[in-house]
Amino acid sequence: MSEEDGTLPGIDVTRPSIARVYDYLLGGKDNYIVDRELGDVFIKKIPGARIIAYDNRRALVRAVREMSRAGVRQFIDVGSGLPTADNVHQVARRHAEDPRVVYVDNDPMALAHARALLEGDGLTTVIDADLRDPAGIRDHEATRELLDFDEPVAVVLSGILHHLNDDEDPAGVMRYWRESVAPGSFFLITHFRRAEGTEAARLEEILQSSLGRGRWRTDAELHALFDGLILLAPGIVPSARWRPEPGAENAELTSWQLLIATGLAVKP
């Protein structure tokens, strides 16, 4: 959809959207001029912006595969963004029978497109809710109708917690979910990483000035998000290094690829 074609109700085309900027970086077309302008800032300031986005998405695909193979049949994808190739339910279905998936977002375009994609799919649903209100997500009628919280659930937080500022309590969000799911539940986090010797601080400033949010966190801060969980091998590592496909284990990473990390943990 373009400005000339009109907009969906509730969409503000004067402000960039996290979901739409990410869509642009992944080569999608569901974005507006304001999103492309910010995306181009990132491409100019961060020559590796697109590979960061692709590394993040590929790590999500591999993690969903691993969780499915481990027996997980229920997923909550918080901050799912605009539908693209290899959405959580599509990946899970390649490795497990009848997985159930709840997609969560509050971007009007992301919600409209996800609902169109999932129409008539009784094993998936999409809800309008806020990452900062995990109780509202868990207790949503559609969530409770689809998922059984007496059984393990995979909580997917891919590329979203770094859009919470410190005063929005990302650790509290994680604590709520940890305390609200059954033992054996999995937690996937992909997150901007403040690696030594990189320009993370300057890039964080760009996000804050454009979107009013965005935090690159240190390895110690990322480990703290997994408090109370068992972090699985290989730990918190650059996303391209997280259980890579055969043959890619020793691929040399650019300095930009060090800026996005992945970790997977299980609740004991």
Coordinates of C-alpha atoms in Angstrom, one line a residue:
M1 CA 0.0 0.0 0.0
S2 CA 1.2 3.5 -0.7
E3 CA 0.2 7.0 0.3
E4 CA -1.5 7.4 -3.1
D5 CA -3.6 4.2 -2.4
G6 CA -4.8 5.5 1.0
T7 CA -4.1 4.3 4.5
L8 CA -5.6 1.9 6.9
P9 CA -7.5 3.4 9.8
G10 CA -5.4 4.4 12.7
I11 CA -2.1 4.7 10.8
D12 CA 0.0 7.8 11.3
V13 CA 2.0 8.3 8.2
T14 CA 3.8 11.3 9.7
R15 CA 5.8 9.2 12.2
P16 CA 8.0 6.2 11.5
S17 CA 6.8 2.8 12.7
I18 CA 9.2 0.2 14.1
A19 CA 7.4 -2.5 12.2
R20 CA 7.3 -0.7 8.9
V21 CA 11.0 0.4 9.1
Y22 CA 11.9 -3.2 9.7
D23 CA 9.8 -4.3 6.8
Y24 CA 11.7 -1.8 4.6
L25 CA 15.0 -3.1 5.7
L26 CA 13.9 -6.6 4.8
G27 CA 12.9 -5.5 1.4
G28 CA 9.2 -5.3 2.0
K29 CA 6.7 -2.9 0.5
D30 CA 4.4 -2.3 3.4
N31 CA 5.9 1.0 4.5
Y32 CA 5.6 4.8 3.9
I33 CA 8.0 7.6 3.0
V34 CA 8.6 8.5 6.6
D35 CA 9.6 4.8 7.3
R36 CA 11.9 4.7 4.3
E37 CA 13.5 8.0 5.3
L38 CA 14.4 6.6 8.7
G39 CA 15.4 3.3 7.1
D40 CA 17.7 5.1 4.8
V41 CA 19.3 6.9 7.7
F42 CA 20.1 3.6 9.2
I43 CA 21.5 2.3 5.9
K44 CA 23.7 5.4 5.6
K45 CA 24.8 5.4 9.2
I46 CA 24.9 1.6 9.5
P47 CA 26.1 0.1 6.2
G48 CA 25.2 -3.3 7.7
A49 CA 21.6 -2.4 8.7
R50 CA 20.1 -4.9 6.3
I51 CA 22.3 -7.8 7.3
I52 CA 21.5 -7.0 10.9
A53 CA 17.8 -7.4 10.0
Y54 CA 18.4 -10.6 8.0
D55 CA 20.6 -12.1 10.8
N56 CA 17.8 -11.4 13.3
R57 CA 15.2 -13.0 11.1
R58 CA 17.3 -16.1 10.3
A59 CA 18.1 -16.6 14.0
L60 CA 14.3 -16.5 14.7
V61 CA 13.7 -19.2 12.1
R62 CA 16.4 -21.5 13.5
A63 CA 15.2 -21.0 17.1
V64 CA 11.6 -21.8 16.2
R65 CA 12.9 -24.9 14.5
E66 CA 14.8 -25.9 17.6
M67 CA 11.9 -25.2 19.9
S68 CA 9.6 -27.2 17.7
R69 CA 12.0 -30.2 17.6
A70 CA 12.2 -29.9 21.4
G71 CA 8.4 -30.5 21.6
V72 CA 7.0 -27.0 21.9
R73 CA 3.5 -26.7 20.3
Q74 CA 2.5 -23.3 21.6
F75 CA 4.0 -19.9 20.7
I76 CA 3.4 -16.3 21.6
D77 CA 5.2 -14.0 19.2
V78 CA 5.3 -10.6 20.9
G79 CA 5.9 -7.6 18.6
S80 CA 5.6 -9.9 15.6
G81 CA 5.6 -7.0 13.1
L82 CA 4.5 -7.2 9.5
P83 CA 4.1 -10.7 8.0
T84 CA 7.1 -11.8 5.9
A85 CA 8.5 -15.0 4.7
D86 CA 9.0 -17.7 7.4
N87 CA 6.6 -16.5 10.0
V88 CA 6.6 -18.4 13.3
H89 CA 3.6 -20.6 12.4
Q90 CA 5.0 -21.4 9.0
V91 CA 8.4 -22.5 10.4
A92 CA 6.8 -24.4 13.3
R93 CA 4.6 -26.3 10.9
R94 CA 7.6 -27.6 9.0
H95 CA 8.8 -29.3 12.1
A96 CA 5.7 -30.2 14.2
E97 CA 2.1 -31.1 13.8
D98 CA -0.6 -28.5 14.5
P99 CA 1.4 -25.8 16.5
R100 CA -0.7 -23.0 17.9
V101 CA 0.6 -19.4 17.6
V102 CA -0.6 -16.1 19.0
Y103 CA 0.8 -13.0 17.3
V104 CA 0.9 -9.8 19.2
D105 CA 1.4 -6.3 17.9
N106 CA -0.2 -2.8 18.2
D107 CA 0.8 -1.4 14.8
P108 CA -2.4 -1.0 12.8
M109 CA -0.8 -2.0 9.5
A110 CA 0.9 -5.1 11.1
L111 CA -2.4 -6.1 12.6
A112 CA -4.4 -5.7 9.3
H113 CA -1.9 -7.6 7.3
A114 CA -1.5 -10.4 9.8
R115 CA -5.3 -10.8 10.1
A116 CA -5.6 -11.0 6.3
L117 CA -2.8 -13.7 6.2
L118 CA -4.3 -15.7 9.0
E119 CA -8.0 -15.5 8.1
G120 CA -9.6 -18.9 8.5
D121 CA -6.6 -20.4 10.2
G122 CA -7.9 -21.9 13.4
L123 CA -4.5 -22.6 14.9
T124 CA -3.3 -19.0 14.8
T125 CA -4.6 -15.7 16.0
V126 CA -3.4 -12.1 16.1
I127 CA -4.2 -9.7 19.0
D128 CA -3.8 -5.9 19.4
A129 CA -1.8 -5.6 22.6
D130 CA 1.2 -3.9 24.1
L131 CA 4.5 -5.5 24.9
R132 CA 4.6 -3.5 28.1
D133 CA 1.3 -5.1 29.3
P134 CA 2.2 -8.8 29.4
A135 CA -0.8 -9.6 31.6
G136 CA -3.1 -8.1 29.0
I137 CA -1.5 -10.4 26.4
R138 CA -1.7 -13.5 28.5
D139 CA -5.3 -12.8 29.7
H140 CA -6.6 -11.8 26.3
E141 CA -9.7 -13.8 25.4
A142 CA -8.1 -14.9 22.1
T143 CA -4.9 -16.0 23.8
R144 CA -6.6 -18.0 26.5
E145 CA -8.9 -19.6 23.9
L146 CA -6.0 -20.8 21.8
L147 CA -3.2 -21.6 24.3
D148 CA -3.1 -23.9 27.4
F149 CA -0.9 -22.3 30.0
D150 CA -0.7 -25.5 32.0
E151 CA 1.6 -26.7 29.1
P152 CA 4.9 -25.3 27.9
V153 CA 4.7 -22.2 25.8
A154 CA 7.5 -20.5 23.7
V155 CA 7.6 -16.8 24.4
V156 CA 9.2 -15.1 21.3
L157 CA 10.7 -11.7 21.9
S158 CA 12.5 -11.2 18.6
G159 CA 13.9 -7.7 18.0
I160 CA 11.4 -6.1 20.4
L161 CA 12.9 -5.7 23.9
H162 CA 15.5 -3.3 22.7
H163 CA 12.6 -0.9 21.8
L164 CA 11.8 -0.7 25.5
N165 CA 13.7 2.0 27.4
D166 CA 15.0 1.2 30.9
D167 CA 12.2 3.0 32.7
E168 CA 9.7 0.7 30.8
D169 CA 11.1 -2.2 32.7
P170 CA 12.0 -4.9 30.2
A171 CA 13.2 -7.1 33.1
G172 CA 9.8 -6.8 34.6
V173 CA 8.2 -7.9 31.4
M174 CA 10.5 -11.0 31.4
R175 CA 9.8 -11.7 35.0
Y176 CA 6.0 -11.7 34.4
W177 CA 6.3 -14.2 31.6
R178 CA 8.7 -16.4 33.5
E179 CA 6.3 -16.5 36.5
S180 CA 3.2 -17.0 34.2
V181 CA 4.2 -20.0 32.1
A182 CA 4.7 -23.7 32.9
P183 CA 8.1 -25.3 33.5
G184 CA 9.6 -26.4 30.2
S185 CA 8.6 -23.2 28.5
F186 CA 11.1 -21.5 26.2
F187 CA 12.2 -17.9 25.9
L188 CA 13.8 -16.5 22.8
I189 CA 15.3 -13.0 22.8
T190 CA 17.0 -11.3 20.0
H191 CA 18.4 -7.9 20.9
F192 CA 20.7 -5.0 19.9
R193 CA 24.0 -5.6 21.5
R194 CA 26.4 -3.0 22.8
A195 CA 29.7 -4.6 21.8
E196 CA 33.0 -3.1 22.7
G197 CA 34.6 -1.1 20.0
T198 CA 31.4 -0.5 18.0
E199 CA 29.3 2.6 17.4
A200 CA 26.4 1.2 19.4
A201 CA 26.1 4.4 21.5
R202 CA 25.8 6.6 18.4
L203 CA 23.3 4.3 16.8
E204 CA 21.3 4.3 20.0
E205 CA 21.2 8.1 19.8
I206 CA 19.8 7.9 16.3
L207 CA 17.0 5.6 17.5
Q208 CA 16.2 7.8 20.5
S209 CA 16.1 10.9 18.4
S210 CA 13.8 9.4 15.7
L211 CA 11.6 7.0 17.6
G212 CA 12.0 8.1 21.2
R213 CA 13.1 4.6 22.2
G214 CA 15.8 2.0 21.5
R215 CA 18.5 0.6 23.8
W216 CA 21.7 -1.3 22.9
R217 CA 22.4 -3.4 25.9
T218 CA 25.6 -4.9 27.2
D219 CA 26.2 -8.7 27.4
A220 CA 25.7 -8.4 31.2
E221 CA 22.4 -6.6 30.7
L222 CA 21.2 -9.3 28.2
H223 CA 22.2 -12.1 30.6
A224 CA 20.1 -10.3 33.3
L225 CA 17.0 -10.6 31.2
F226 CA 17.3 -14.4 31.4
D227 CA 17.4 -14.3 35.2
G228 CA 15.8 -17.5 36.7
L229 CA 16.0 -19.4 33.4
I230 CA 18.5 -21.9 32.0
L231 CA 20.3 -20.4 29.1
L232 CA 20.9 -22.9 26.4
A233 CA 24.1 -23.4 24.3
P234 CA 25.7 -21.4 22.8
G235 CA 24.5 -18.8 25.2
I236 CA 24.1 -15.1 24.1
V237 CA 26.0 -14.7 20.9
P238 CA 25.9 -12.6 17.7
S239 CA 22.8 -13.8 15.9
A240 CA 24.8 -15.1 13.0
R241 CA 26.7 -17.4 15.4
W242 CA 23.5 -18.8 17.1
R243 CA 23.3 -22.4 15.9
P244 CA 24.2 -21.5 12.3
E245 CA 23.4 -23.7 9.4
P246 CA 26.1 -26.3 8.5
G247 CA 29.0 -24.7 6.7
A248 CA 28.4 -21.3 8.2
E249 CA 30.0 -21.9 11.6
N250 CA 33.3 -20.2 10.8
A251 CA 32.1 -17.5 8.5
E252 CA 33.8 -14.2 9.4
L253 CA 31.4 -11.6 10.8
T254 CA 31.4 -7.9 10.0
S255 CA 31.5 -5.4 12.9
W256 CA 27.8 -4.7 12.2
Q257 CA 26.8 -8.3 12.8
L258 CA 28.2 -8.0 16.3
L259 CA 25.4 -5.6 17.1
I260 CA 22.5 -8.1 17.1
A261 CA 22.5 -11.0 19.6
T262 CA 20.4 -14.1 20.2
G263 CA 19.7 -16.2 23.3
L264 CA 17.4 -19.1 24.0
A265 CA 16.5 -20.3 27.5
V266 CA 14.1 -22.7 29.2
K267 CA 12.2 -22.4 32.4
P268 CA 13.3 -25.2 34.9

